[in-house]
Short mmCIF file of C-alpha atoms and ligand atoms in Angstrom, two decimals:
data_model
loop_
_atom_site.label_atom_id
_atom_site.label_comp_id
_atom_site.label_asym_id
_atom_site.label_seq_id
_atom_site.Cartn_x
_atom_site.Cartn_y
_atom_site.Cartn_z
CA UNK S 950 5.70 31.10 -3.56
CA UNK S 951 3.38 31.27 -7.00
CA UNK S 952 0.84 32.67 -6.40
CA UNK S 953 -0.84 30.12 -7.41
CA UNK S 954 1.16 27.37 -6.17
CA UNK S 955 0.85 25.07 -2.93
CA UNK S 956 3.72 23.46 -2.06
CA UNK S 957 3.16 20.48 0.31
CA UNK S 958 5.54 18.50 2.52
CA UNK S 959 4.07 14.78 3.16
CA UNK S 960 5.60 12.59 6.22
CA UNK S 961 4.64 8.74 6.35
CA UNK S 962 6.75 6.36 8.64
CA UNK S 963 3.46 3.94 9.43
CA UNK S 964 5.08 0.60 8.86
CA UNK S 965 9.21 0.18 7.43
CA UNK S 966 9.71 3.64 5.18
CA UNK S 967 11.10 6.20 5.48
CA UNK S 968 9.49 8.73 3.33
CA UNK S 969 9.50 13.10 3.40
CA UNK S 970 8.32 14.33 0.14
CA UNK S 971 7.06 17.39 -1.39
CA UNK S 972 4.17 17.99 -3.84
CA UNK S 973 3.16 21.45 -5.91
CA UNK S 974 -0.23 21.20 -6.56
CA UNK S 975 -2.30 17.51 -4.97
CA UNK S 976 -0.91 16.40 -8.51
CA UNK S 977 3.41 17.51 -9.27
CA UNK S 978 5.95 15.16 -7.11
CA UNK S 979 8.52 17.69 -6.02
CA UNK S 980 10.58 15.13 -4.39
CA UNK S 981 9.84 11.72 -2.98
CA UNK S 982 12.47 10.84 -0.53
CA UNK S 983 11.79 6.93 0.50
CA UNK S 984 14.02 5.53 3.10
CA UNK S 985 12.31 0.99 3.09
CA UNK S 986 13.65 -0.78 6.07
CA UNK S 987 13.44 -4.46 4.82
CA UNK S 988 17.62 -5.15 4.70
CA UNK S 989 16.80 -4.53 7.97
CA UNK S 990 13.65 -6.68 8.49
CA UNK S 991 14.62 -9.23 6.27
CA UNK S 992 15.78 -11.52 9.10
CA UNK S 993 13.34 -11.72 10.62
CA UNK S 994 10.89 -12.45 7.79
CA UNK S 995 8.84 -9.65 8.16
CA UNK S 996 8.39 -6.63 10.15
CA UNK S 997 9.78 -6.22 13.29
CA UNK S 998 7.16 -2.88 15.32
CA UNK S 999 9.97 -1.82 17.58
CA UNK S 1000 13.45 -1.56 14.84
CA UNK S 1001 11.05 0.05 12.75
CA UNK S 1002 10.39 2.89 15.29
CA UNK S 1003 13.81 2.91 16.03
CA UNK S 1004 14.99 3.37 12.20
CA UNK S 1005 12.45 5.80 11.88
CA UNK S 1006 13.50 8.04 14.61
CA UNK S 1007 17.37 7.30 13.35
CA UNK S 1008 16.30 8.54 9.59
CA UNK S 1009 13.39 11.28 10.15
CA UNK S 1010 15.52 14.25 9.93
CA UNK S 1011 17.56 13.51 7.24
CA UNK S 1012 14.91 12.37 5.55
CA UNK S 1013 13.35 15.72 5.78
CA UNK S 1014 16.83 17.86 4.35
CA UNK S 1015 17.27 15.64 1.88
CA UNK S 1016 13.32 16.89 0.28
CA UNK S 1017 14.21 20.06 0.25
CA UNK S 1018 17.27 19.93 -0.86
CA UNK S 1019 16.16 17.93 -3.52
CA UNK S 1020 13.50 20.73 -4.31
CA UNK S 1021 15.32 23.38 -3.78
CA UNK S 1022 12.71 24.32 -1.30
CA UNK S 1023 13.25 26.02 2.30
CA UNK S 1024 11.58 25.01 5.70
CA UNK S 1025 8.70 28.12 5.72
CA UNK S 1026 8.24 27.68 1.90
CA UNK S 1027 6.06 25.20 2.35
CA UNK S 1028 1.72 26.06 2.67
CA UNK S 1029 1.36 23.51 5.56
CA UNK S 1030 2.53 19.44 7.05
CA UNK S 1031 0.31 16.68 6.06
CA UNK S 1032 1.49 12.87 7.84
CA UNK S 1033 -0.39 9.21 8.58
CA UNK S 1034 -2.18 9.58 11.59
CA UNK S 1035 -3.46 5.73 11.37
CA UNK S 1036 -3.36 2.77 10.57
CA UNK S 1037 0.14 1.35 10.44
CA UNK S 1038 2.13 0.69 14.16
CA UNK S 1039 1.60 2.84 17.53
CA UNK S 1040 5.38 3.41 18.08
CA UNK S 1041 6.27 3.87 13.16
CA UNK S 1042 3.05 6.49 13.74
CA UNK S 1043 4.08 8.09 16.95
CA UNK S 1044 7.58 9.09 14.96
CA UNK S 1045 6.13 10.75 12.02
CA UNK S 1046 3.62 12.14 14.22
CA UNK S 1047 5.29 13.32 16.87
CA UNK S 1048 8.34 15.27 14.19
CA UNK S 1049 5.61 16.65 11.45
CA UNK S 1050 3.73 17.88 14.61
CA UNK S 1051 6.83 20.02 15.78
CA UNK S 1052 8.20 20.79 12.01
CA UNK S 1053 4.72 22.08 11.72
CA UNK S 1054 5.02 24.79 14.98
CA UNK S 1055 8.38 25.31 14.87
CA UNK S 1056 6.92 26.52 10.67
CA UNK S 1057 3.97 28.10 11.65
CA UNK S 1058 1.82 26.36 8.86
CA UNK S 1059 -1.22 23.65 9.85
CA UNK S 1060 -1.00 20.72 9.98
CA UNK S 1061 -3.25 17.63 8.14
CA UNK S 1062 -3.67 13.86 10.16
CA UNK S 1063 -4.06 12.06 6.52
CA UNK S 1064 -5.50 7.66 6.71
CA UNK S 1065 -2.48 5.73 5.20
CA UNK S 1066 -5.46 4.29 2.75
CA UNK S 1067 -6.63 7.71 1.29
CA UNK S 1068 -3.24 8.42 0.25
CA UNK S 1069 -2.87 4.82 -1.25
CA UNK S 1070 -6.05 6.01 -2.74
CA UNK S 1071 -5.04 9.13 -3.74
CA UNK S 1072 -1.58 8.12 -5.38
CA UNK S 1073 -3.77 8.20 -8.11
CA UNK S 1074 -3.84 11.90 -9.17
CA UNK S 1075 0.04 11.91 -8.47
CA UNK S 1076 1.03 13.44 -12.36
CA UNK S 1077 -2.18 11.95 -13.47
CA UNK S 1078 -4.52 14.69 -14.63
CA UNK S 1079 -7.34 12.93 -15.83
CA UNK S 1080 -7.60 10.48 -12.64
CA UNK S 1081 -10.77 12.55 -11.22
CA UNK S 1082 -13.99 10.95 -9.13
CA UNK S 1083 -16.40 9.18 -9.31
CA UNK S 1084 -13.93 6.13 -10.24
CA UNK S 1085 -13.75 2.69 -7.95
CA UNK S 1086 -10.75 1.49 -6.08
CA UNK S 1087 -9.21 -1.16 -5.35
CA UNK S 1088 -6.59 -0.55 -2.39
CA UNK S 1089 -4.67 -3.98 -1.42
CA UNK S 1090 -1.07 -4.17 0.37
CA UNK S 1091 0.45 -6.00 3.66
CA UNK S 1092 -2.51 -4.25 6.28
CA UNK S 1093 -5.70 -3.81 4.08
CA UNK S 1094 -7.29 -4.99 1.10
CA UNK S 1095 -11.28 -2.92 1.07
CA UNK S 1096 -13.02 -1.95 -2.28
CA UNK S 1097 -14.23 1.75 -2.60
CA UNK S 1098 -16.18 4.39 -4.36
CA UNK S 1099 -14.07 7.35 -4.33
CA UNK S 1100 -17.61 9.82 -5.03
CA UNK S 1101 -15.82 12.55 -4.99
CA UNK S 1102 -12.06 13.52 -3.41
CA UNK S 1103 -11.98 12.56 -0.21
CA UNK S 1104 -15.77 11.24 -0.40
CA UNK S 1105 -15.23 6.78 -0.08
CA UNK S 1106 -17.87 4.68 0.27
CA UNK S 1107 -16.72 1.11 1.20
CA UNK S 1108 -18.24 -1.76 -0.48
CA UNK S 1109 -16.78 -3.98 0.54
CA UNK S 1110 -12.76 -4.76 2.94
CA UNK S 1111 -11.04 -8.22 3.59
CA UNK S 1112 -12.47 -10.79 6.97
CA UNK S 1113 -9.35 -12.47 7.85
CA UNK S 1114 -5.97 -11.25 5.90
CA UNK S 1115 -5.50 -8.46 3.86
CA UNK S 1116 -3.79 -9.53 0.16
CA UNK S 1117 -0.41 -8.81 0.28
CA UNK S 1118 -0.18 -10.73 3.83
CA UNK S 1119 -1.24 -14.00 1.92
CA UNK S 1120 0.85 -13.40 -0.41
CA UNK S 1121 4.23 -12.91 2.02
CA UNK S 1122 2.75 -15.71 3.59
CA UNK S 1123 2.77 -17.99 1.35
CA UNK S 1124 6.07 -16.39 -0.29
CA UNK S 1125 6.99 -17.69 3.63
CA UNK S 1126 6.35 -21.23 3.14
CA UNK S 1127 8.40 -21.74 -0.51
CA UNK S 1128 10.59 -19.97 0.96
CA UNK S 1129 11.65 -17.16 -0.90
CA UNK S 1130 11.48 -14.82 1.88
CA UNK S 1131 10.84 -11.22 2.62
CA UNK S 1132 8.58 -9.46 0.85
CA UNK S 1133 6.81 -12.11 -0.54
CA UNK S 1134 4.62 -9.95 -3.33
CA UNK S 1135 7.42 -9.13 -5.38
CA UNK S 1136 9.06 -11.90 -5.23
CA UNK S 1137 5.38 -14.42 -6.26
CA UNK S 1138 5.02 -12.17 -9.33
CA UNK S 1139 8.47 -12.41 -9.78
CA UNK S 1140 8.69 -16.80 -10.01
CA UNK S 1141 5.16 -16.81 -11.09
CA UNK S 1142 6.17 -15.74 -14.32
CA UNK S 1143 8.33 -18.67 -15.20
CA UNK S 1144 5.08 -21.13 -13.74
CA UNK S 1145 2.27 -23.04 -14.92
CA UNK S 1146 -1.39 -20.59 -12.93
CA UNK S 1147 -3.49 -23.80 -14.06
CA UNK S 1148 -1.17 -26.21 -12.04
CA UNK S 1149 -3.22 -26.46 -9.02
CA UNK S 1150 -6.14 -25.23 -8.75
CA UNK S 1151 -6.45 -23.46 -5.14
CA UNK S 1152 -10.59 -22.51 -4.26
CA UNK S 1153 -11.39 -18.87 -5.34
CA UNK S 1154 -13.23 -17.60 -3.09
CA UNK S 1155 -16.00 -15.70 -4.24
CA UNK S 1156 -18.08 -15.28 -0.41
CA UNK S 1157 -21.28 -15.04 -0.79
CA UNK S 1158 -23.36 -13.86 -4.61
CA UNK S 1159 -23.10 -9.97 -4.96
CA UNK S 1160 -20.78 -9.32 -1.84
CA UNK S 1161 -17.72 -7.43 -2.43
CA UNK S 1162 -16.02 -8.79 0.75
CA UNK S 1163 -12.56 -10.77 0.58
CA UNK S 1164 -11.35 -13.71 2.33
CA UNK S 1165 -7.63 -15.66 1.85
CA UNK S 1166 -7.34 -17.02 4.97
CA UNK S 1167 -9.14 -21.11 2.80
CA UNK S 1168 -7.03 -20.26 0.09
CA UNK S 1169 -4.07 -19.92 2.38
CA UNK S 1170 -5.03 -23.08 3.51
CA UNK S 1171 -5.52 -24.56 0.62
CA UNK S 1172 -2.30 -23.57 -0.38
CA UNK S 1173 -0.83 -25.54 3.62
CA UNK S 1174 -2.29 -28.24 2.82
CA UNK S 1175 -1.37 -28.90 -0.77
CA UNK S 1176 2.50 -28.26 0.18
CA UNK S 1177 1.61 -30.64 3.30
CA UNK S 1178 0.52 -33.69 1.52
CA UNK S 1179 2.47 -33.61 -1.64
CA UNK S 1180 6.12 -33.81 1.66
CA UNK S 1181 3.55 -36.96 2.75
CA UNK S 1182 3.17 -38.40 -0.38
CA UNK S 1183 7.70 -38.26 -0.98
CA UNK S 1184 5.83 -36.16 -4.55
CA UNK S 1185 7.68 -33.49 -6.12
CA UNK S 1186 6.36 -29.84 -6.17
CA UNK S 1187 7.64 -27.15 -8.21
CA UNK S 1188 7.30 -24.42 -6.14
CA UNK S 1189 7.17 -21.44 -9.60
CA UNK S 1190 3.82 -23.85 -10.39
CA UNK S 1191 2.47 -23.22 -6.89
CA UNK S 1192 3.36 -19.55 -6.49
CA UNK S 1193 1.91 -19.16 -10.23
CA UNK S 1194 -1.52 -21.47 -9.56
CA UNK S 1195 -1.43 -19.12 -5.97
CA UNK S 1196 -1.29 -15.43 -7.37
CA UNK S 1197 -3.74 -15.94 -9.93
CA UNK S 1198 -6.77 -17.36 -7.24
CA UNK S 1199 -5.78 -13.94 -5.60
CA UNK S 1200 -5.95 -12.38 -8.91
CA UNK S 1201 -9.70 -13.34 -10.06
CA UNK S 1202 -10.87 -12.87 -8.02
CA UNK S 1203 -9.61 -9.38 -7.26
CA UNK S 1204 -10.01 -8.30 -10.26
CA UNK S 1205 -13.37 -9.52 -10.79
CA UNK S 1206 -14.74 -7.95 -7.97
CA UNK S 1207 -13.63 -4.59 -8.56
CA UNK S 1208 -14.18 -4.52 -12.43
CA UNK S 1209 -18.18 -6.41 -11.05
CA UNK S 1210 -19.00 -3.05 -9.07
CA UNK S 1211 -17.68 -0.79 -11.61
CA UNK S 1212 -19.70 -2.05 -13.09
CA UNK S 1213 -22.94 -1.81 -10.58
CA UNK S 1214 -21.72 1.29 -10.22
CA UNK S 1215 -21.55 3.30 -14.01
CA UNK S 1216 -18.34 4.65 -12.78
CA UNK S 1217 -15.72 4.09 -16.12
CA UNK S 1218 -13.00 4.08 -14.50
CA UNK S 1219 -10.83 1.58 -11.40
CA UNK S 1220 -8.67 2.35 -10.39
CA UNK S 1221 -5.39 -0.13 -8.46
CA UNK S 1222 -3.78 2.09 -5.01
CA UNK S 1223 -1.64 -0.01 -1.95
CA UNK S 1224 2.15 -2.03 -2.58
CA UNK S 1225 -0.45 -5.37 -4.37
CA UNK S 1226 -1.23 -3.31 -7.37
CA UNK S 1227 2.35 -3.51 -8.18
CA UNK S 1228 1.63 -6.59 -9.18
CA UNK S 1229 1.73 -7.59 -13.09
CA UNK S 1230 -0.84 -10.28 -13.31
CA UNK S 1231 -4.08 -7.76 -11.16
CA UNK S 1232 -2.65 -5.20 -13.42
CA UNK S 1233 -2.52 -7.66 -16.40
CA UNK S 1234 -6.18 -9.14 -15.35
CA UNK S 1235 -7.46 -6.22 -14.32
CA UNK S 1236 -6.73 -4.50 -17.69
CA UNK S 1237 -8.38 -6.70 -19.83
CA UNK S 1238 -12.04 -7.22 -17.51
CA UNK S 1239 -12.13 -3.58 -18.06
CA UNK S 1240 -11.71 -3.26 -21.85
CA UNK S 1241 -14.28 -5.69 -21.74
CA UNK S 1242 -16.48 -3.92 -20.39
CA UNK S 1243 -15.34 -0.48 -21.85
CA UNK S 1244 -13.93 1.26 -18.65
CA UNK S 1245 -10.40 3.11 -17.67
CA UNK S 1246 -8.24 1.16 -15.96
CA UNK S 1247 -4.78 2.81 -13.80
CA UNK S 1248 -2.11 2.27 -11.89
CA UNK S 1249 0.49 4.72 -9.59
CA UNK S 1250 3.92 3.26 -10.84
CA UNK S 1251 4.80 0.74 -8.76
CA UNK S 1252 7.64 4.15 -6.17
CA UNK S 1253 3.66 5.34 -6.07
CA UNK S 1254 1.53 1.50 -4.93
CA UNK S 1255 4.09 0.58 -2.53
CA UNK S 1256 4.23 2.60 0.88
CA UNK S 1257 5.52 7.13 0.02
CA UNK S 1258 5.25 10.39 1.58
CA UNK S 1259 4.00 11.89 -1.49
CA UNK S 1260 0.94 10.03 -1.41
CA UNK S 1261 0.06 11.91 1.85
CA UNK S 1262 0.76 15.01 0.90
CA UNK S 1263 -1.21 14.66 -2.32
CA UNK S 1264 -4.20 13.66 0.64
CA UNK S 1265 -3.55 16.26 2.72
CA UNK S 1266 -3.33 18.93 -0.17
CA UNK S 1267 -7.23 17.74 -0.90
CA UNK S 1268 -8.15 18.89 2.58
CA UNK S 1269 -5.76 21.14 2.77
CA UNK S 1270 -8.13 23.10 0.06
CA UNK S 1271 -11.16 22.68 2.19
CA UNK S 1272 -9.33 23.91 5.76
CA UNK S 1273 -9.82 20.58 6.98
CA UNK S 1274 -7.02 20.99 9.30
CA UNK S 1275 -6.40 18.83 12.42
CA UNK S 1276 -5.51 20.26 16.10
CA UNK S 1277 -1.83 19.65 17.37
CA UNK S 1278 -3.88 17.39 20.56
CA UNK S 1279 -4.56 14.89 17.18
CA UNK S 1280 -2.90 10.96 18.79
CA UNK S 1281 -1.78 7.93 16.01
CA UNK S 1282 -4.68 5.70 15.80
CA UNK S 1283 -2.85 2.08 15.36
CA UNK S 1284 -6.47 1.03 14.21
CA UNK S 1285 -8.05 3.69 11.44
CA UNK S 1286 -11.08 3.32 9.37
CA UNK S 1287 -12.10 5.09 6.12
O1 KG4 C 2136 1.10 -0.37 0.52
P1 KG4 C 2136 2.44 -1.17 1.05
O2 KG4 C 2136 3.66 -0.80 0.81
O3 KG4 C 2136 2.62 -1.12 2.15
C1 KG4 C 2136 1.64 -1.62 3.34
O4 KG4 C 2136 0.71 -0.81 3.56
O5 KG4 C 2136 1.20 -2.46 3.77
O6 KG4 C 2136 2.60 -2.71 0.26
C2 KG4 C 2136 2.78 -2.97 1.42
C3 KG4 C 2136 1.81 -4.38 0.50
C4 KG4 C 2136 3.19 -5.53 1.00
O7 KG4 C 2136 2.88 -6.98 1.46
C5 KG4 C 2136 3.52 -6.56 -0.86
O8 KG4 C 2136 3.86 -7.67 -0.57
C6 KG4 C 2136 2.50 -6.06 -1.56
O9 KG4 C 2136 2.47 -5.43 -0.73
N1 KG4 C 2136 3.29 -5.89 -3.03
C7 KG4 C 2136 2.87 -7.27 -3.61
C8 KG4 C 2136 3.99 -6.52 -5.18
N2 KG4 C 2136 4.77 -5.17 -4.54
C9 KG4 C 2136 4.17 -4.94 -3.41
N3 KG4 C 2136 1.78 -8.68 -3.44
C10 KG4 C 2136 2.00 -8.78 -5.25
N4 KG4 C 2136 2.67 -8.19 -5.99
C11 KG4 C 2136 3.49 -7.53 -6.32
N5 KG4 C 2136 4.41 -7.26 -6.89
ZN1 ZN C 2137 0.66 1.26 2.88
#
């Protein structure tokens, strides 16, 4: 293809999305096919790992062909294959990784194993030329909550992380208790719009002064205790008020620690990454704190915040240009760290 164009194929199967994308020069999405298994897992109230891997196997070939079809490209037109190899569900990761290895081998192109958290961060680069390191990013999803200083492409300093549940996990658990279904984040976000965020004063867990770590288990217990005591006293409560108050307690901590880190490390940009970055209140409150401190805020589109192949291709691109290729005996790492 064009001399200055690099096309990277990105493959993502770490949880319950089967997604394949083709990205040009790291930032331009040519195609991004996302097959979500949400409807399949909904009856179980969460992702069932075995069912997830079986559905990845069923879909991966067809989704890949669709990505090429929409891009108007042939297999050999891509310059390299990027794939998530961790963290995530072992069976799900293995499907994408095995497929990516055979695909790259088949077309004789290099393979790049990508860290899923790295991919979530790189989603901020897509379609957005202004986003360049250094910046501080919050990566909050169903599986992880990290506060990271992005010193350069591929150079990360972890400032803090959760000591118990991930932020998205807390949303999912509280939503299940409130009978709002799976996934909980979008459901709480929506119902909270009609509730009063000051109705119940749930605890904000800031931990030690100066700490950039997070903890959501105390808040989760506080919500459960509140609901139990209301039930025992036969008192009425409004689900939308509980949702709004819980959401505010999570968001205030996430937003304030993120912006405090940007101020301390002197970056003029904050990015939000991961599924929880879809949250409308998180976007709003972080935006207000950034404005107060003269810091710019950026976040990916809703589709690129949750799991997708484009972010994997983007992360792969920055490895590709440094020739950081993976060997074909790379294995899936469910607990891979950033
Ligand atoms: O990044 P992601 O698609 O998968 C993981 O890597 O875990 O994130 C999924 C998580 C789920 O926990 C979901 O409830 C949460 O992101 N989420 C949200 C919203 N949309 C998705 N949490 C809060 N508000 C939202 N609008
Ligand atoms: Zn994710």
